[in-house]
XYZ file of C-alpha atoms in Angstrom:
631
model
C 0.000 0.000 0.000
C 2.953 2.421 0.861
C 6.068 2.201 0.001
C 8.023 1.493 3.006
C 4.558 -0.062 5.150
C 6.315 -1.218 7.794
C 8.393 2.013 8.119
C 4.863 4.485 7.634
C 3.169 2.440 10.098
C 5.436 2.694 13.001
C 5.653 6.300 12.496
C 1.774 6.687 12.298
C 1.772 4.928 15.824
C 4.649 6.716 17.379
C 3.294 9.930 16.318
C 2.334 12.281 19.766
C 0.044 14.115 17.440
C -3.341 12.473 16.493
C -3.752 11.194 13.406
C -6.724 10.403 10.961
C -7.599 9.251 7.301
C -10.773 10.059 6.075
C -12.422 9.185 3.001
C -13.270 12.715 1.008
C -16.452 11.476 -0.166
C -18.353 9.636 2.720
C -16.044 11.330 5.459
C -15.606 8.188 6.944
C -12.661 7.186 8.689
C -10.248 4.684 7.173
C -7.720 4.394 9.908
C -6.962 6.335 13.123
C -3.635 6.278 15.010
C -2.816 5.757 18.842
C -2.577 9.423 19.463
C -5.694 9.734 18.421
C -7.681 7.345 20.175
C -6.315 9.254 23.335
C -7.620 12.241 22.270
C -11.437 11.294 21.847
C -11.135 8.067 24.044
C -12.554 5.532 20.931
C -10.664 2.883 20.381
C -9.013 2.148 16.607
C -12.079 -0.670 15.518
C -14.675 2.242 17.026
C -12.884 5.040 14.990
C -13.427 2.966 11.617
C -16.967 2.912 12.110
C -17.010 6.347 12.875
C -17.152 9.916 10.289
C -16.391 12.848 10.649
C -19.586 14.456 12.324
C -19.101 12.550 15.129
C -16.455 14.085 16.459
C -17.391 18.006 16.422
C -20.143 19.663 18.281
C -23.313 19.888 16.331
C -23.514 23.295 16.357
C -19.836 23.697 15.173
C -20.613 21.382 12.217
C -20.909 23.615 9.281
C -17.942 25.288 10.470
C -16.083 21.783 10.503
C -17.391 20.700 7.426
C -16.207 23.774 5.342
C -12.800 23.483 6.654
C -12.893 19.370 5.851
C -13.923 20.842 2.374
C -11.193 23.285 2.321
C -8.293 21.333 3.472
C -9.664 18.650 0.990
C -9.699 20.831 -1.995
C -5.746 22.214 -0.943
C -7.425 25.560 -0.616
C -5.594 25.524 2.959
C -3.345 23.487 4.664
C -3.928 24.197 8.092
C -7.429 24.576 9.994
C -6.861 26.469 13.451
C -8.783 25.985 16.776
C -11.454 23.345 15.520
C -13.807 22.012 18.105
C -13.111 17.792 18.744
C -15.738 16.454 20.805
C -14.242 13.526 23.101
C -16.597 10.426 24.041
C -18.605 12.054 27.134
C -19.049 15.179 24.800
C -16.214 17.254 26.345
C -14.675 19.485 23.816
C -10.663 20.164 23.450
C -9.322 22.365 20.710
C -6.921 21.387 17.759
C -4.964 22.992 15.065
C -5.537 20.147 11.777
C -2.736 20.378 9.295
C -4.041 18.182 6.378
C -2.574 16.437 3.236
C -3.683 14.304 0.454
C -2.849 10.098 0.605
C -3.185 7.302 -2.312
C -4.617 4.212 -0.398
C -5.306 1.300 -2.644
C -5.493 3.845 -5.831
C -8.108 5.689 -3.754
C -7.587 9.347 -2.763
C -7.917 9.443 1.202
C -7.485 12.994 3.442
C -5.015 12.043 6.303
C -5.642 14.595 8.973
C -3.010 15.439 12.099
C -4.863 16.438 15.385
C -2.799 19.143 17.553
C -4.191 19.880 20.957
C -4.081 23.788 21.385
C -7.107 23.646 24.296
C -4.340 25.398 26.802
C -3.023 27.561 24.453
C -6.655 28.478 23.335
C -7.866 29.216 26.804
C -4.754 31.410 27.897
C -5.621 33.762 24.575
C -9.157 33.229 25.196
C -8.214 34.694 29.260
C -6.494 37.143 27.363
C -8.683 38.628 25.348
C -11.144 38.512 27.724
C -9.275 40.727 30.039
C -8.372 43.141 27.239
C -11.992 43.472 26.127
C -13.088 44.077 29.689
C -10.317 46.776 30.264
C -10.913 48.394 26.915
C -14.127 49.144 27.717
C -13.373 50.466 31.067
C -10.655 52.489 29.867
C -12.960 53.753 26.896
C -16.031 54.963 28.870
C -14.414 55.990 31.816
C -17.688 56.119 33.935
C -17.473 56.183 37.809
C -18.952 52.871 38.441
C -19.072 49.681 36.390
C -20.205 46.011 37.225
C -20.294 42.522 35.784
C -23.314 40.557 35.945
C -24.856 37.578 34.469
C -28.374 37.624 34.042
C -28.733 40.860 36.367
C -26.311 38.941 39.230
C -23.315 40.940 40.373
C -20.062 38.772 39.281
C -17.674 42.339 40.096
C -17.611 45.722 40.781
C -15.532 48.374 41.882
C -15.818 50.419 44.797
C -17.147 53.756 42.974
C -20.524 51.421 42.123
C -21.250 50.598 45.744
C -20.590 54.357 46.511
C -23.791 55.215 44.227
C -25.575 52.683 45.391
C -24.882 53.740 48.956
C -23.776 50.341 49.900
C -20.141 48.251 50.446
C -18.641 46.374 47.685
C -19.124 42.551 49.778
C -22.900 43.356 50.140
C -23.430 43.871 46.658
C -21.411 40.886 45.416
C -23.756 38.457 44.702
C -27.040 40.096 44.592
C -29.114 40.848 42.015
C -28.734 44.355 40.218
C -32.934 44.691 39.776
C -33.218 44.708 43.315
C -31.521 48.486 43.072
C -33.951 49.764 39.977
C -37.554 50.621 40.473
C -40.091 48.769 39.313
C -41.092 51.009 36.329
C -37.952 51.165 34.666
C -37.422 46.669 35.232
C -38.481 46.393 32.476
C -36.935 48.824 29.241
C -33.891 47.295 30.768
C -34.574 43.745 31.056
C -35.613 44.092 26.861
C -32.471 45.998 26.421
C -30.172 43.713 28.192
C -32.538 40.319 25.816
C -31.282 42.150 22.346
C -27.914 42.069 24.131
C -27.615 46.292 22.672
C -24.456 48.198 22.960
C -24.355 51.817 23.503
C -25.618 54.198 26.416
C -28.945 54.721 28.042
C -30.032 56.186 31.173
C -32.137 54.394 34.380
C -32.909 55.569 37.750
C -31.582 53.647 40.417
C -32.738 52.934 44.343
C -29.935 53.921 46.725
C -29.747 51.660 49.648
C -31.484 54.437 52.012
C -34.788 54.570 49.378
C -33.723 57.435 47.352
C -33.562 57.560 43.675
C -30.203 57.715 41.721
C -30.354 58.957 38.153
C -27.453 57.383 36.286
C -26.364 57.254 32.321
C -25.291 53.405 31.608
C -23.210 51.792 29.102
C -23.836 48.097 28.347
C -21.727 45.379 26.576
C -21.723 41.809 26.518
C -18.769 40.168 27.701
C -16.920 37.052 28.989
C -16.158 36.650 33.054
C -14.180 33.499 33.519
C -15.424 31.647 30.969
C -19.060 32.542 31.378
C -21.159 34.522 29.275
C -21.663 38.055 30.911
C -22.036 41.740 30.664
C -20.415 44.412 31.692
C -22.061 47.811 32.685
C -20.623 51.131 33.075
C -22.636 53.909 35.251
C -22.314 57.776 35.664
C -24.152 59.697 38.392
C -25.934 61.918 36.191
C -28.546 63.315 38.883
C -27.192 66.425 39.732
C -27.281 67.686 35.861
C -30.640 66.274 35.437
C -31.796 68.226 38.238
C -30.216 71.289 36.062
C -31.905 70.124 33.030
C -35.323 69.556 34.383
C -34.921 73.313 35.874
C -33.637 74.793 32.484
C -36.495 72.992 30.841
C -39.428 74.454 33.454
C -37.821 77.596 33.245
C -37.989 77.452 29.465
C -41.590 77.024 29.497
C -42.601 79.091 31.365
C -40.330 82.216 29.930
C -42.637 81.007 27.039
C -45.831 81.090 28.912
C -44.795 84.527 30.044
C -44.154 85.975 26.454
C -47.473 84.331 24.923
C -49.558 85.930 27.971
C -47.261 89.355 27.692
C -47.987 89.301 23.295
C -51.500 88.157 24.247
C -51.700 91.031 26.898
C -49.824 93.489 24.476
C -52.026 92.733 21.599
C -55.471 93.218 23.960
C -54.871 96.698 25.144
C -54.306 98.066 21.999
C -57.288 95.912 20.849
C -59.002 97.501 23.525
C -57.487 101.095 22.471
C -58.698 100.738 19.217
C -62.017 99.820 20.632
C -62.498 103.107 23.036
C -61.657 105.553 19.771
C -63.902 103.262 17.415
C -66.964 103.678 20.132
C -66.851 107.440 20.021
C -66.693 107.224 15.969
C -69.524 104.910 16.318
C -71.587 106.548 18.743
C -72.086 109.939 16.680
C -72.645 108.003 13.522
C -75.469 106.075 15.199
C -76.559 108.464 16.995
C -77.137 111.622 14.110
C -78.409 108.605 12.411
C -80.902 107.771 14.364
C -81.884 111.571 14.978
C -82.515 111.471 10.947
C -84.185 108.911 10.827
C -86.693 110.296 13.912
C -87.292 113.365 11.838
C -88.189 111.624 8.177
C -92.315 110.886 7.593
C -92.022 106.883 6.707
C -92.800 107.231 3.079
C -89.155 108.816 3.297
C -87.505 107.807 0.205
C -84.030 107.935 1.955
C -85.590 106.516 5.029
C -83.783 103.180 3.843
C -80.709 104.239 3.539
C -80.585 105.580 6.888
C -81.406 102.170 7.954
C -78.586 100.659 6.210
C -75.869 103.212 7.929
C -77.430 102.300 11.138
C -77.492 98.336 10.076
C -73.870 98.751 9.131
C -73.153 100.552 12.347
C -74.451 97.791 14.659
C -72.461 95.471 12.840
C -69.029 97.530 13.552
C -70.499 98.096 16.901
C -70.325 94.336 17.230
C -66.850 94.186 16.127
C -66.201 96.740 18.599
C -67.470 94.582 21.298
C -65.360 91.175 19.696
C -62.035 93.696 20.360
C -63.577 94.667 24.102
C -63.997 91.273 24.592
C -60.291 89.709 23.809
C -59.157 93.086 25.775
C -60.920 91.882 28.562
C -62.362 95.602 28.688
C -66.564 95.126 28.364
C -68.824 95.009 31.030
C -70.310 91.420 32.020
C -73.561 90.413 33.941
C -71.882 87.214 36.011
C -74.884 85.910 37.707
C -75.185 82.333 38.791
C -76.120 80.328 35.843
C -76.973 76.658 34.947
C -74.463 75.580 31.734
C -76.857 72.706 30.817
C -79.557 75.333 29.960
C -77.195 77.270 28.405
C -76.317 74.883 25.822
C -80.110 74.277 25.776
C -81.623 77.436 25.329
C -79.664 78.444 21.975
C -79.791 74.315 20.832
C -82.409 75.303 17.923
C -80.573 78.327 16.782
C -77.176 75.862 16.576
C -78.934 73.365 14.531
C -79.961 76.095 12.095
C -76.526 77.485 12.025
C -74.384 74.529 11.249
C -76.807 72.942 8.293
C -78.317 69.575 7.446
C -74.664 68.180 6.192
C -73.633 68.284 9.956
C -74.868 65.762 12.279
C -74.902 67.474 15.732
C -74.778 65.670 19.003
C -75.281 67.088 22.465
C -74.327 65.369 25.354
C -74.961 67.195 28.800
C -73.767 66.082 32.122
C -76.669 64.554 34.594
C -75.822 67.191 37.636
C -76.082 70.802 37.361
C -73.329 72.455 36.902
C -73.661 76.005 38.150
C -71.320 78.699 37.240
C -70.729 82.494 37.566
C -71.499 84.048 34.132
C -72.795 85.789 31.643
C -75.241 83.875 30.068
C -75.734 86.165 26.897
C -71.426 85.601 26.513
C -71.497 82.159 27.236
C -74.200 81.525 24.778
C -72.025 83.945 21.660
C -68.972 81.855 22.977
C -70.778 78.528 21.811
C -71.897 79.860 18.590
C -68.682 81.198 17.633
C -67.137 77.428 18.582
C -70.110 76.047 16.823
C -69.401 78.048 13.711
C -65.701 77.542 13.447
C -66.463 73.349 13.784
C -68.955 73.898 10.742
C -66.309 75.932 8.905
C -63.598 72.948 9.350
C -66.042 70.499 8.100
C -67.229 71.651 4.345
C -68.461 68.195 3.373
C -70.047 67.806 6.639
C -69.321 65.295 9.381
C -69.825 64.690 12.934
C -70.192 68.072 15.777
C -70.196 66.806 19.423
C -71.479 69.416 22.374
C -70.523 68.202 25.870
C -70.967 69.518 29.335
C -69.458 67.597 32.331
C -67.206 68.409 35.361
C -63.400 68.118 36.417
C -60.875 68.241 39.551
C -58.086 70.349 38.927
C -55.245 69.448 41.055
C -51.747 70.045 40.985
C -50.615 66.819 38.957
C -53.168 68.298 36.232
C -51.194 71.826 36.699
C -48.021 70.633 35.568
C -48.623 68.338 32.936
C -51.070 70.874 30.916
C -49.515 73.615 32.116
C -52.295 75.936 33.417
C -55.397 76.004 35.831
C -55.611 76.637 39.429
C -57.190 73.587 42.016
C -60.900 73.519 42.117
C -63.711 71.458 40.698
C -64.717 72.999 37.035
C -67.571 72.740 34.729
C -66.167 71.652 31.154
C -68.153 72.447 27.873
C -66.524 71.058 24.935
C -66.896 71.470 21.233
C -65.433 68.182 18.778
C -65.386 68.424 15.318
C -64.178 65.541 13.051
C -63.144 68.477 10.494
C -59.741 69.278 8.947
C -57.684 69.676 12.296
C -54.690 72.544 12.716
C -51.068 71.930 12.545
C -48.938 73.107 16.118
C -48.170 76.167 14.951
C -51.853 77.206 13.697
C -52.959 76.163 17.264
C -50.303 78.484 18.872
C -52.174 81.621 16.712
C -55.595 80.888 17.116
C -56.283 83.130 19.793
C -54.759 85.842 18.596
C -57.038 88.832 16.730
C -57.353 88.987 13.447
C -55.548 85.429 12.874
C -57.796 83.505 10.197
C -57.301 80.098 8.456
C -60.515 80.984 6.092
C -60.226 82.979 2.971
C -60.352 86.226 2.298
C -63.975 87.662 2.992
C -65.294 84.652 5.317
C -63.562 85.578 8.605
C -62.467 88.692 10.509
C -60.122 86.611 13.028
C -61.657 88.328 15.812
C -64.059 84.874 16.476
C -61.573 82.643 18.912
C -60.111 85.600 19.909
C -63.644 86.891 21.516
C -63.733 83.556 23.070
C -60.647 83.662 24.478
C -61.205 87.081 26.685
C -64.580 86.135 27.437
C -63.795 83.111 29.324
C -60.934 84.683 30.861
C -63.169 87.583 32.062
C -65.217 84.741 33.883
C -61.656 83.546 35.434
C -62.134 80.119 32.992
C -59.541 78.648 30.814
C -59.769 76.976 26.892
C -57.851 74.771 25.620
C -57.447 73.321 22.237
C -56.365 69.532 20.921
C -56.390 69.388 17.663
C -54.048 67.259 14.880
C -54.322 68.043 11.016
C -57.016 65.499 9.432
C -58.714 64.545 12.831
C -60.608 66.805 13.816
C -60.389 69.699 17.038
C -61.669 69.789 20.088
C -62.043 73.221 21.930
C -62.531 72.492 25.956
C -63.411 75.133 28.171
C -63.445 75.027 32.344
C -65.426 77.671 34.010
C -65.404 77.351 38.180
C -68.243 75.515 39.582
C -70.449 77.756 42.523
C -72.971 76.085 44.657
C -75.574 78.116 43.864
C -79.311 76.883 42.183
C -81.186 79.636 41.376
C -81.064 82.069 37.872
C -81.702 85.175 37.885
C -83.284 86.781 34.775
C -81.922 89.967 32.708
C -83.732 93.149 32.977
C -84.181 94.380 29.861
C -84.549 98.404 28.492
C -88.609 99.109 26.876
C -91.499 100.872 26.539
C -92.367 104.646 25.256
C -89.943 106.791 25.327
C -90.860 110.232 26.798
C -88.861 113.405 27.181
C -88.876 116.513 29.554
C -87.739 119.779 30.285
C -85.167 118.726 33.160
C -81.923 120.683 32.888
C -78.756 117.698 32.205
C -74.938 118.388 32.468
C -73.525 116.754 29.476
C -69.470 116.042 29.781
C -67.484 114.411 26.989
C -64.075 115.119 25.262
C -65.323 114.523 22.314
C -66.689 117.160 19.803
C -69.001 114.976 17.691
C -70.713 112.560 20.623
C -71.099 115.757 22.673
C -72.909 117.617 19.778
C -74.952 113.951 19.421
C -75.721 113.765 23.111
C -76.886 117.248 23.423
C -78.734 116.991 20.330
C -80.590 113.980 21.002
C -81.674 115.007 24.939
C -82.493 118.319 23.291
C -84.972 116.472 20.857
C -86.966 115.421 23.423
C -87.299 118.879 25.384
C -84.210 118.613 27.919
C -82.139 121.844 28.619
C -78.373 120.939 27.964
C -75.524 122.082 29.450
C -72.243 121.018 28.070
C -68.803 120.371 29.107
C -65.411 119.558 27.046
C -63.279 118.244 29.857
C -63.749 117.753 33.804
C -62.675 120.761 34.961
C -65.139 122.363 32.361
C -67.880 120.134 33.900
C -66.832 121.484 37.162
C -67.122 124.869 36.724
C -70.305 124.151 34.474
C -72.116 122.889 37.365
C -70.813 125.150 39.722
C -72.415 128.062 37.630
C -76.067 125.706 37.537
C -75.775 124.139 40.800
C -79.387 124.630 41.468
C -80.651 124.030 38.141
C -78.620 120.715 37.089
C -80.609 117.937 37.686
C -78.766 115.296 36.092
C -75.325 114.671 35.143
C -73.793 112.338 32.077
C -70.433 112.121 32.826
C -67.675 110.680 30.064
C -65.532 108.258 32.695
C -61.825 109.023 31.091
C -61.897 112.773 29.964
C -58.664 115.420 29.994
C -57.969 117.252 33.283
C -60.663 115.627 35.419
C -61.641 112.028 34.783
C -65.474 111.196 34.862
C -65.068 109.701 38.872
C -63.201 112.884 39.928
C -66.172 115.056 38.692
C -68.274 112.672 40.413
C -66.930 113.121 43.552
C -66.849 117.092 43.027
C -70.448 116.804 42.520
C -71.420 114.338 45.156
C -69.544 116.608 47.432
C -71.917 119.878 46.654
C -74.997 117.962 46.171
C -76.316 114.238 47.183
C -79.891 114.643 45.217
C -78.341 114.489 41.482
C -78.298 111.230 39.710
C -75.305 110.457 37.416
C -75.076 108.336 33.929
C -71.478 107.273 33.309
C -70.779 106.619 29.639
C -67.236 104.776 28.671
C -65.688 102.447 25.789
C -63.160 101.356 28.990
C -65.914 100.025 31.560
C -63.247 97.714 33.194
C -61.730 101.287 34.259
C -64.941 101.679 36.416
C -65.704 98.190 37.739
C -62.226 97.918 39.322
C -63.079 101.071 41.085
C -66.196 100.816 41.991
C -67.026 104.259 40.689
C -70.802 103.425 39.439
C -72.051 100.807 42.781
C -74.529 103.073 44.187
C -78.059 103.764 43.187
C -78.038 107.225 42.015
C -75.584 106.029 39.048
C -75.910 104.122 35.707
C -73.240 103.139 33.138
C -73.970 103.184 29.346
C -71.163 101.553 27.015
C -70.416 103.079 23.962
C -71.562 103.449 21.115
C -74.175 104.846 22.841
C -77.884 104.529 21.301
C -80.368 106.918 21.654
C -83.355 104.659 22.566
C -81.530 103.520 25.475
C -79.686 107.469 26.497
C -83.279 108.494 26.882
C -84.499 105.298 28.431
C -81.685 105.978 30.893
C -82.260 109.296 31.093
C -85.912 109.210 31.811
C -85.263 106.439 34.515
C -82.741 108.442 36.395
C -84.949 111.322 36.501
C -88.215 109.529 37.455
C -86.002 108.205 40.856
């Protein structure tokens, strides 16, 4: 078979190396030599009815195959550190240097076994350390662990100093035990993908407080064992600076939206007080030429249209007065179920048949301080803006209910103040508004709609009405879905409603001698000219020291004063006083575009005084008028 058989033979049973001829095809041993049989503990008749898988861990046997095929093919010489299983299945190492052999004219793979398991585990050792002191060296956090499956193999002394504990007592012990039950489990998924890289946990101190550390995470190997190392970083301190920096950012944020907000209402509220005078002379000479024409007038109607298209700036007037926070309200204690009740009709008719409208009030009464009259244009102009999102119709939902405001609901909306609320929402499955529309809503003027179908002054009348009644709105709203406006108004316990009294009947005149005091040229001529229609003497007055010396000159013939409340020299209150100080028998009509000027001083509380907002009407001057007189 060989040359020199005798010669081959001896060598291939001297040999300290193991030796084995396989058969390239079926991988079946031929012929194994002493060494060998050593190695795997199979004798040489258990060997030849043995191949090649059975020797190499299963899951190693693709691996072992492809080198077989390799070392077959000449494409290498030399396999390094293959995996031998003995009999028992205990595994050693070997380096297999492999050559072709001619046995019986049949090409055989002879294969020599070198046992490198030593040599394998020192480098394995090796590495092992390195890797571990890489990392270390690489992260350079303050305290770093080993643990396999969330058991404490090692750590060093900075570790236990975070943890508030000694190095022997945390040896040992599970790692869980030290992180709170709501952040178990992020890391326990981290830790099953086996991730690299940082992320940040809270950890339990041994005295119960919390520990907010940044954490890197590697797998590694601990004396032969499958572990991970972990490398932590008391972070808690710059968290802490964070979370302030953060809180202090939003609320320098809350402070400039309420300042622009603030900014933008008193010259809203500027604007207003000039309009009203404007107004209240072009109403009023209006309505003094339209008292004068016989009704077959033939410009009778277009008198009526200046005075049509007056109310409907004076409405404007009272949109801007409203987001100013500036007009006068009748708070009274109101049910918000009948609110949403009494206008229910006048809602359906608004929004159309292409809108399906639900209402869904709460089961208690929810009793608030307001205005019913403003609550009632605050759920139109909701109502309105859901119809305008929703073209091709859809769904409108009106709800009523109640909520506790406490502090936990403070900070995570970011406004309120504790109480118990009445809520009254309005949902629309319309268009929805991006973030930065929802930001602008609010604000005057600010209109999604096209030109012509919105003055912007809708929301924004909403917004300083139910901040007049101390409330808050809110908006949540994504592009697509729809918007839902919610607004909280503080609950009273209170049951009963009172009803409005309301200005009627004839109007009469007299002959009653009135001090008339206003700034302004045109709605002092108007005044004058109006009480003088109806048989008054007038005296008039261009400032409040002019009204003071006026009624000085008449003190025994004024019988009534109308008094503008912010006028040059001597404001409206100051003239009051003057006159309250000569005589107590003289009833006095305030008139103002700025009533909040008056409520916050209390200037018009007692009896003997009325206010009229501007623009002033005639009808109700001389209903006044008449009223204060008749006293």
């Amino acid at each position: 078979m060989w040359g020199n058989e005798q010669s081959f033979r001896a060598i291939f049973n001297c040999a300290i190396d193991g030796i084995l001829i396989a058969d390239i095809e079926t991988k079946k041993f031929h012929v194994g030599n002493k060494a060998i049989s050593e190695m795997i503990g199979y004798s040489g008749e258990e060997i030849q009815s043995m191949s090649v898988p059975d020797i190499h861990p299963p899951e190693q046997l693709p691996h072992v195959l492809g080198e077989f095929e390799r070392l077959a093919s000449g494409e290498t010489t030399v396999a390094r550190d293959i995996p031998v299983m003995r009999r028992g299945g205990s595994i050693f190492y070997a380096d297999i240097s492999a050559s072709l052999i001619m046995v019986s004219e049949k090409e055989y793979l002879m294969g020599i076994f070198r046992d490198v398991t030593e040599r394998k585990s020192v480098e394995d050792a090796l590495k092992e350390s390195e890797e571990r002191f890489r990392i270390l060296l690489e992260q350079n956090f303050d305290g770093v662990f080993i643990h396999e499956n969330f058991m404490i193999l090692d750590l060093n002394q900075q570790l236990a100093d975070i943890l508030g504990s000694s190095r022997p007592e945390l040896l040992g012990t599970s790692i869980m035990v030290h992180i709170p039950p709501h952040s178990q489990e992020p890391i326990q998924e981290y830790i099953r993908t086996k991730k690299r890289g940082h992320y940040e946990v809270e950890l339990q101190r041994r005295d119960g407080t919390l520990v907010q550390v940044e954490s890197f995470g590697a797998p590694c190997k601990f004396q032969g064992r499958d572990a991970r190392i972990v490398a932590l970083r008391d972070i808690t301190e710059r968290k802490h600076a964070e979370n302030v920096r953060d809180e202090k950012a939003r609320l320098e944020e809350q402070l400039r939206q309420a300042q622009k907000m603030e900014a933008v209402g008193q010259l809203a509220g500027g604007i207003a007080h000039d309009f009203n005078n404007i107004l209240s002379a072009i109403i009023g000479f209006a309505s003094i030429v339209k008292m004068k024409m016989v009704s077959d007038d033939p410009l009778k109607t277009h008198v009526e249209r200046i005075l049509e298209s007056s109310d409907r700036a004076a409405q404007l007037v009272r949109a801007l007065l409203a987001f100013s926070k500036k007009q006068t309200l009748d708070m009274k204690p109101v049910a918000l179920n009948r609110i949403v009740a009494a206008i229910e009709v006048l809602l359906r008719r608004l929004i159309g048949e292409h809108i399906n409208m639900t209402i869904k009030t709460s089961e208690t009464e929810l009793t608030v301080l307001a205005d019913s009259g403003q609550m009632e244009q605050v759920l139109m102009n909701l109502v309105t803006n859901a119809r305008d999102a929703m073209p091709a119709g859809g769904q409108l939902i009106i709800s009523t209910g109640t909520i506790e405001i406490d502090s936990e609901y403070i900070e995570v909306h970011g406004f309120g103040k504790s109480g118990r609320y009445a809520s009254l929402s309005v949902t629309d499955t319309g268009t929805g508004m991006s973030e930065e529309t929802q930001e602008k809503i609010f604000e005057p003027f600010f209109t999604t709609k096209e030109t012509g179908r919105g003055t912007g002054l809708g929301l924004a009348m909403v917004y300083g009405i139910i901040k007049q009644h101390n409330g808050y709105i809110n908006v949540y709203s994504e592009p697509g879905k729809g918007t839902t406006l919610k607004i909280y108004l503080p609950l009273i316990n209170f049951k009963s409603v009172v009803e409005e009294k309301r200005i009627g009947g004839y109007l009469r005149g007299g002959t009653e001698t009135i001090l008339v005091a206003e700034d302004d040229d045109y709605l002092r001529e108007l005044v004058a000219a109006v009480l003088g229609e109806f048989g008054y003497k007038v005296i008039t007055a261009a400032d409040g020291e002019d009204a003071m010396m006026k009624f000085t000159e008449n003190i025994g013939d004024v019988q009534l004063c109308i008094l503008d409340v912010i006028m040059p020299k001597k404001g409206g209150k100051d003239v009051y006083d003057y006159i309250r100080a000569k005589r107590t028998d003289i009833g006095v009509i305030f008139m103002s575009g700025y009533p909040a000027d008056l409520i916050d001083r209390g200037a018009f509380s007692a009896d003997d005084t009325v206010l009229l907002l501007k623009p002033v009407v005639p009808r109700d001057l001389l209903a006044r008028v008449r009223e204060m007189l008749d006293k």
